[in-house]
Short mmCIF file of C-alpha atoms in Angstrom, two decimals:
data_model
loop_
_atom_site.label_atom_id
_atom_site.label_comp_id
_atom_site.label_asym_id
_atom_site.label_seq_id
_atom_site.Cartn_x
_atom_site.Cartn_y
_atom_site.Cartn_z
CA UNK A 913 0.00 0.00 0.00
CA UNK A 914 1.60 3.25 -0.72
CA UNK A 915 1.82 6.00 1.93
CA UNK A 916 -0.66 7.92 0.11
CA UNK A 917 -3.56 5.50 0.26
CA UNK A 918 -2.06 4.31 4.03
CA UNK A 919 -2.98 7.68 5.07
CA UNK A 920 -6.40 8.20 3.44
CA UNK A 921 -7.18 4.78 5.13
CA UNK A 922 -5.68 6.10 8.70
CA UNK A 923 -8.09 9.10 8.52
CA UNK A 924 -10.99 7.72 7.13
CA UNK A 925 -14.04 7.48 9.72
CA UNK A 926 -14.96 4.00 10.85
CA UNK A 927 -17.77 2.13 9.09
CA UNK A 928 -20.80 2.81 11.28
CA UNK A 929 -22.00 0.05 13.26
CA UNK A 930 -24.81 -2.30 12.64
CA UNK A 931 -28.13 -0.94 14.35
CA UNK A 932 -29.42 -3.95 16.84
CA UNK A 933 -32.62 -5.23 17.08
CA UNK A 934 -34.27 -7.67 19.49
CA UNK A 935 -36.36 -9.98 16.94
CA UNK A 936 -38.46 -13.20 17.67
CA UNK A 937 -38.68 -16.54 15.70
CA UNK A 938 -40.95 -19.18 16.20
CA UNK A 939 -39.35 -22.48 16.47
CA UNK A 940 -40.81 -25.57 16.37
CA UNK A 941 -39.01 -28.59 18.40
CA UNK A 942 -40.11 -32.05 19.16
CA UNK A 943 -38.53 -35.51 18.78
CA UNK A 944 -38.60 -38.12 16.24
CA UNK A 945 -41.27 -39.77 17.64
CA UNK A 946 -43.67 -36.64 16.73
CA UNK A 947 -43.78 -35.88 20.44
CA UNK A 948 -43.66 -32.53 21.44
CA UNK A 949 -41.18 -30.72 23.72
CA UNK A 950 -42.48 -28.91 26.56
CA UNK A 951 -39.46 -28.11 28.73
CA UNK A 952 -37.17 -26.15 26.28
CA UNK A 953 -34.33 -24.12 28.18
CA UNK A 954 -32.24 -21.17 26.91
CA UNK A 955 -28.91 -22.38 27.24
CA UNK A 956 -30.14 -24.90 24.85
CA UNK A 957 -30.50 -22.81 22.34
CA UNK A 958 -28.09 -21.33 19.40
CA UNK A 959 -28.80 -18.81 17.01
CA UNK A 960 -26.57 -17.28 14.38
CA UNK A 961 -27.39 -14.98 11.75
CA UNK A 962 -25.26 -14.41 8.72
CA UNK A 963 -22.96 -16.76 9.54
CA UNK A 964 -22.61 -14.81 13.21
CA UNK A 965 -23.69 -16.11 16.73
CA UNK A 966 -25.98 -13.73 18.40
CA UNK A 967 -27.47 -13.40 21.72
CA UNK A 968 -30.23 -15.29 22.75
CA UNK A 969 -32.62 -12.80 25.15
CA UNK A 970 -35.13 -15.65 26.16
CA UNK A 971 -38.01 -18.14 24.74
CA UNK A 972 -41.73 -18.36 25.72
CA UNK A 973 -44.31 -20.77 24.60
CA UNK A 974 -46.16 -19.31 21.63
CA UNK A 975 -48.93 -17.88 23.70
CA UNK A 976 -51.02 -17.84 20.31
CA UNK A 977 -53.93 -19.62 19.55
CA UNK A 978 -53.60 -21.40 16.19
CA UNK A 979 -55.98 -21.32 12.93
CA UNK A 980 -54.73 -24.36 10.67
CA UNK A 981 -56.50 -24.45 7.28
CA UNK A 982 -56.28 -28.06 5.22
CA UNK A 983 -55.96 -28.70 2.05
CA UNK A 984 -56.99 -32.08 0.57
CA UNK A 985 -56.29 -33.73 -2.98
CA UNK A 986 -59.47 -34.73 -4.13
CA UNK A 987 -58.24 -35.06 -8.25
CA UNK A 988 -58.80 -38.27 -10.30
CA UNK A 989 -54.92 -39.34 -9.04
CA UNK A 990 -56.33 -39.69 -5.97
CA UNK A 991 -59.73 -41.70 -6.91
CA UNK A 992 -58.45 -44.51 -5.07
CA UNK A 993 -56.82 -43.04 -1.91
CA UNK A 994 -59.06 -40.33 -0.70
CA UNK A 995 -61.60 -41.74 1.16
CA UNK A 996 -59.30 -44.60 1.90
CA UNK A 997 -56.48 -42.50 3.36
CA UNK A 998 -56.46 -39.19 3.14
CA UNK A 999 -59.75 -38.82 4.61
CA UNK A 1000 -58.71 -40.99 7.90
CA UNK A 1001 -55.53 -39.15 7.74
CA UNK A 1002 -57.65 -35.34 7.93
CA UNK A 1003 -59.35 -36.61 11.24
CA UNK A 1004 -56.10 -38.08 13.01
CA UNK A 1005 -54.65 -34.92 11.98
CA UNK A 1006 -57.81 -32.90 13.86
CA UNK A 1007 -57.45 -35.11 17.01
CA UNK A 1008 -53.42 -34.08 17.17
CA UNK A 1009 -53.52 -30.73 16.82
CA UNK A 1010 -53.70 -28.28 20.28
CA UNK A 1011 -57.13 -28.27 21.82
CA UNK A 1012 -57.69 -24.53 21.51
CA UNK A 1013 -57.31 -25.29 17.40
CA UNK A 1014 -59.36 -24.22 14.83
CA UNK A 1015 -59.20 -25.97 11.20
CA UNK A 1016 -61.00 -25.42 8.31
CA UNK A 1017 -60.63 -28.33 5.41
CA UNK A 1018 -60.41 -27.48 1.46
CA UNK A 1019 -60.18 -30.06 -1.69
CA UNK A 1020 -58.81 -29.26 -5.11
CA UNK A 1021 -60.00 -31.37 -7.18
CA UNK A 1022 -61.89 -30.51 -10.13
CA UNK A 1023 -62.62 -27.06 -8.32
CA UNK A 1024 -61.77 -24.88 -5.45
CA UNK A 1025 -64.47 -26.05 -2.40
CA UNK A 1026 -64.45 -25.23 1.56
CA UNK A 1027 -66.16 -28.45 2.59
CA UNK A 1028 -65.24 -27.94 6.45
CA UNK A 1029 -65.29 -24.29 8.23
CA UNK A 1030 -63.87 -23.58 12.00
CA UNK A 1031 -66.91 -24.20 13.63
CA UNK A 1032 -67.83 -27.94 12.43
CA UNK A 1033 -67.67 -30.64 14.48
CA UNK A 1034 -65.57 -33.41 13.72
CA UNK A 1035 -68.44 -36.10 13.04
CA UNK A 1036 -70.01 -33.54 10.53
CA UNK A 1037 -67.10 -32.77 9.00
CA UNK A 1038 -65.87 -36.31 8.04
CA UNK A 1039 -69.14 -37.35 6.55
CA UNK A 1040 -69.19 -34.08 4.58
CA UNK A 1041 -65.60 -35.08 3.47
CA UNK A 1042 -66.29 -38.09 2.48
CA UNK A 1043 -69.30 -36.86 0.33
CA UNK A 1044 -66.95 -34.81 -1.95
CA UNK A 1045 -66.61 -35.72 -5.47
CA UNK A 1046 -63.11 -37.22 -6.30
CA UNK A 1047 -61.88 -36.18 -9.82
CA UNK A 1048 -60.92 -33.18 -11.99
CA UNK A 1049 -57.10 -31.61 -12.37
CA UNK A 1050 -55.49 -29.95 -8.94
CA UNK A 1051 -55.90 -26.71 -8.63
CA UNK A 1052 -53.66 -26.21 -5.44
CA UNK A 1053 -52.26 -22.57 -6.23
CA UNK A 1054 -55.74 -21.60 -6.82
CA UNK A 1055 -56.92 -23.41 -3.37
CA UNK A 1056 -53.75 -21.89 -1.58
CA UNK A 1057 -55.00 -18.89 -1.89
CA UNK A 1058 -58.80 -19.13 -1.29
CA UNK A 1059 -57.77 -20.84 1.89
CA UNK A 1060 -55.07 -18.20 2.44
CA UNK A 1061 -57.28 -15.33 2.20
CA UNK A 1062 -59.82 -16.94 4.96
CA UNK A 1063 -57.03 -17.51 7.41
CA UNK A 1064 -56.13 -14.04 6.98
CA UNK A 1065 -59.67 -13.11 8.58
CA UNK A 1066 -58.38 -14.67 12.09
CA UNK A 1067 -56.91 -12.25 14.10
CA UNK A 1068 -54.37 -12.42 16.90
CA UNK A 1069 -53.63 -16.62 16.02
CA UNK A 1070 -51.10 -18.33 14.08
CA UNK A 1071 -51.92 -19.25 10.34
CA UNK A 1072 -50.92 -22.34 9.18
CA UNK A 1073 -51.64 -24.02 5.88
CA UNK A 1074 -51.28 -27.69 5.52
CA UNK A 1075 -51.29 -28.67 1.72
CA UNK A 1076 -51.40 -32.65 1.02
CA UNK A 1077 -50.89 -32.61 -2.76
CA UNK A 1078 -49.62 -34.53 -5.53
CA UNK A 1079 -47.07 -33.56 -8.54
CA UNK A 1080 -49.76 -33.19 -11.14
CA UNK A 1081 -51.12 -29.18 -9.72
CA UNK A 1082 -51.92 -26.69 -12.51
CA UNK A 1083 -48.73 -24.24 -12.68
CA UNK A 1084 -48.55 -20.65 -14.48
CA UNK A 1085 -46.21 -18.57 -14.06
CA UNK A 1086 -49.11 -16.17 -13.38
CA UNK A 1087 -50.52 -18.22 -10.53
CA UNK A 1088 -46.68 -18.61 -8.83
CA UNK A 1089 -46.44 -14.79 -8.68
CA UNK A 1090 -49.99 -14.41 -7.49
CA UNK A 1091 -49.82 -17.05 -4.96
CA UNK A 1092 -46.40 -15.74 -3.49
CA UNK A 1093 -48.17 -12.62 -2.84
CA UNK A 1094 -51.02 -13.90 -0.87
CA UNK A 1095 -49.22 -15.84 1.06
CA UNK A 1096 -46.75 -12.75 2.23
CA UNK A 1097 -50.59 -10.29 2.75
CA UNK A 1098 -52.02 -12.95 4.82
CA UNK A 1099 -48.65 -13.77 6.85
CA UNK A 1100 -49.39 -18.03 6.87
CA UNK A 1101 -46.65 -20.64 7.06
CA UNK A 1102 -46.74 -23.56 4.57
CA UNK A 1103 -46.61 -26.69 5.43
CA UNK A 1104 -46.31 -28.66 2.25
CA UNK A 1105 -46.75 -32.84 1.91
CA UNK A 1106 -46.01 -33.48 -1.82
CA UNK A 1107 -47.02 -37.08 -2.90
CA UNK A 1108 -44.78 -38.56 -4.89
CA UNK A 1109 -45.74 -39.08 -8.50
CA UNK A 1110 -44.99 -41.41 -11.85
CA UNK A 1111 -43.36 -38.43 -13.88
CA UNK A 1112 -40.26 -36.23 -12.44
CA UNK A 1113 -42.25 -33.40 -13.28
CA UNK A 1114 -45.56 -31.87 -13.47
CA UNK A 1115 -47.19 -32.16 -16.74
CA UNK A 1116 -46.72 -29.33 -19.40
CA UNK A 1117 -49.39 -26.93 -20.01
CA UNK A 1118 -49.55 -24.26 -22.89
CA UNK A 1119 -49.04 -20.56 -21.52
CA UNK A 1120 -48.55 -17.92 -24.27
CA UNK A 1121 -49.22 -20.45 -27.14
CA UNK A 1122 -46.38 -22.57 -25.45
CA UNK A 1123 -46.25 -25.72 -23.90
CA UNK A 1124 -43.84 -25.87 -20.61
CA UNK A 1125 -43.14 -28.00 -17.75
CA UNK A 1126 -42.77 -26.93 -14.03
CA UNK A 1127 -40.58 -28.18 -11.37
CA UNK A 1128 -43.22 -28.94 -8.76
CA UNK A 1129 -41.07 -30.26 -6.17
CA UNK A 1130 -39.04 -27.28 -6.81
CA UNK A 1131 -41.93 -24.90 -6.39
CA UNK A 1132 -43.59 -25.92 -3.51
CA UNK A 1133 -39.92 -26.30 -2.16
CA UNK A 1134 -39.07 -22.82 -2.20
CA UNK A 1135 -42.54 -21.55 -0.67
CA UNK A 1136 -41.85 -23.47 1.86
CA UNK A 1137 -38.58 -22.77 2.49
CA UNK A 1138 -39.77 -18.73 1.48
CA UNK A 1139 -42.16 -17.68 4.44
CA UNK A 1140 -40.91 -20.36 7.18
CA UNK A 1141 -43.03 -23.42 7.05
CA UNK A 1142 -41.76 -27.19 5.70
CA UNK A 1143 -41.51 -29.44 3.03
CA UNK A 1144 -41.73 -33.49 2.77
CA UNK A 1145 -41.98 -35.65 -0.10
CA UNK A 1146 -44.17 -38.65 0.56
CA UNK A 1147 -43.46 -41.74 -1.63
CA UNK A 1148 -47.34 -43.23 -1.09
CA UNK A 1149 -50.25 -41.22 0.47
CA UNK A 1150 -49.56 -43.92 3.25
CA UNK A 1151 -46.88 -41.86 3.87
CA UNK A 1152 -48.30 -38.60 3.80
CA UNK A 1153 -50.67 -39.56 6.50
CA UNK A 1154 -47.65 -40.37 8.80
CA UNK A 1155 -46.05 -36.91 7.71
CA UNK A 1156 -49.34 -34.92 8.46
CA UNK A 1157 -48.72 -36.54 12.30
CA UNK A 1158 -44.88 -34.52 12.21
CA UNK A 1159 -46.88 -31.79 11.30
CA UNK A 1160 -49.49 -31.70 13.67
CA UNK A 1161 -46.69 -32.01 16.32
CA UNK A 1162 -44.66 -28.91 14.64
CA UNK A 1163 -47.81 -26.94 15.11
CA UNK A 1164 -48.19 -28.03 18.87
CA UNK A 1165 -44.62 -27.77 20.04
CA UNK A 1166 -44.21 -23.77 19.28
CA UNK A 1167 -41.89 -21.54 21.07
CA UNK A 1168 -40.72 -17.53 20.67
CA UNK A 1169 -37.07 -17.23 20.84
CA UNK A 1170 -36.08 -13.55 21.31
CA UNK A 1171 -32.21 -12.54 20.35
CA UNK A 1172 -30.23 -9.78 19.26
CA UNK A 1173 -29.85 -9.19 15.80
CA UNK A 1174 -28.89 -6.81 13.02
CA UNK A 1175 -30.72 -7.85 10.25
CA UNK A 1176 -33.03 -5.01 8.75
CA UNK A 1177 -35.58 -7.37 7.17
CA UNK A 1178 -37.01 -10.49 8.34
CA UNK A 1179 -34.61 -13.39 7.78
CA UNK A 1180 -34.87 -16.97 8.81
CA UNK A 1181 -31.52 -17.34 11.02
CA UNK A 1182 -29.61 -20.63 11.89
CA UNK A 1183 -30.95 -22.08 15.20
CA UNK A 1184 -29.32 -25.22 16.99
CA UNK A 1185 -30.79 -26.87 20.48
CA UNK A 1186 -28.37 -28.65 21.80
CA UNK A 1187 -30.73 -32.09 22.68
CA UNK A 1188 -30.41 -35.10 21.32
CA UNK A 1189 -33.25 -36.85 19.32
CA UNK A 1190 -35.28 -33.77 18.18
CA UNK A 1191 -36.48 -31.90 14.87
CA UNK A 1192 -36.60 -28.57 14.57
CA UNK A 1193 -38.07 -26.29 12.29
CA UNK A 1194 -37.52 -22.54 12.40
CA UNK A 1195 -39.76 -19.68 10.75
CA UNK A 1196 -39.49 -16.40 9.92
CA UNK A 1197 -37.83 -13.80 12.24
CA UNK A 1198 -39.84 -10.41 13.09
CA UNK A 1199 -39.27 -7.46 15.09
CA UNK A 1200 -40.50 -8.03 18.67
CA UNK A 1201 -43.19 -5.93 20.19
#
């Protein structure tokens, strides 16, 4: 370095320094045998955000009620499996979720339909399920955000949407965009169950006069992974069933986790708990009140 530049460098102010928040993150932790932790400590607990450790302030239970809203295949891939499973699967999933729960149930099949609403009782609503008619394409963007839009109505809970799908869901790049959007306005975290299908990819559809193919996996991935829910690929919708029974025991087992940060915009940092034999999932980080 010549003396020159040594000098500007010497008198040069220092680079301000990072403003600190205190931000919360909901974190999800329970064990492998979908049961869920009740007796999470601090110490146990570390966070680091852009690749930096940063103080953990303290956790609480998620004092929140929750509003969960369902959605169901009901398309002609499914003609054999939804009353058979993923009917069964929609009530163990009611019994497992927190008592002070409310869960409204959607299919996609053929159409957009709310066939159970937050105030139907559990006998009522699995007849009413089991009524629907199976067949028709998916339309799970389209049902994502009907459902989406009525869990923004709840005030003062938790919004979680639970989509049990298959590879086959009618993709534009319209309905991505529009869909991303929806889901940031109403402020729910996916929980996607993706059942594995014959093809690697959905099937191509004509948009502008041109016939493409979407990376389903891919997409429902990243939306996932976007506003701080989860992601599993089932192989059979046996499988799914057993997946909705993680998920019901994410959605039970929530905590707030308050630390320091610097981050301007909400970020989903790196959290460890230092306990053997448990899953975590962690959302998205806000400013705390």
């Amino acid at each position: 370095m010549s003396i020159l530049l040594l000098a500007f460098a010497l008198s040069s102010p220092p680079a301000p320094a990072a403003e600190v928040h205190t931000r919360e993150v909901p974190l999800a932790v329970y064990t492998k045998k979908e049961v869920p932790v009740d007796d999470l400590k601090v110490e146990e607990i570390e966070i680091k955000e852009d690749k930096k450790k940063r103080k953990v302030l303290g956790l609480e239970p998620d004092p929140r009620p929750v509003a969960v809203a369902l959605i169901l295949d009901s398309s002609e891939w499914m003609d054999d499996e939804y009353r058979a499973t993923l009917v069964p699967a929609a009530m163990e999933f009611w019994t497992q979720l927190p008592p002070e729960a409310k869960l409204t149930i959607w299919t996609c099949g053929g159409k957009v339909s709310q066939v159970v609403d937050f105030d139907t009782d559990p006998e009522s609503a699995e007849s009413t399920l089991r009524m629907v008619a199976v067949g028709g394409p998916i339309f799970a963007l389209d049902t994502i955000m009907d459902a989406s839009r009525h869990l923004r109505k709840q005030r003062g809970v938790r919004r979680v949407l639970v989509i049990v799908t298959n590879k086959r869901v009618q993709v534009t790049q319209t309905l991505i965009e529009r869909t991303s959007r929806i889901l940031a306005r109403a402020r729910v975290t996916p929980m996607v169950v993706l059942i594995q299908g014959t093809s690697k990819q959905a099937r191509g559809f004509t948009v502008g006069g041109e016939t493409t193919s979407w990376d389903v996996e891919t997409l429902f991935s990243d939306l996932a992974e976007g506003y701080g829910g989860s992601y599993d690929l089932a192989l059979t919708p046996l499988a799914a069933r057993k997946m909705l029974s993680r998920v019901a025991a994410d959605i039970t087992s929530q905590y707030l986790v308050r630390y320091e940060s610097e981050a301007e915009k909400p970020s989903r940092p790196e959290v460890k708990v230092q306990r053997k034999d448990v899953r975590v999932r962690v959302g998205l980080s806000q400013l705390a009140n």
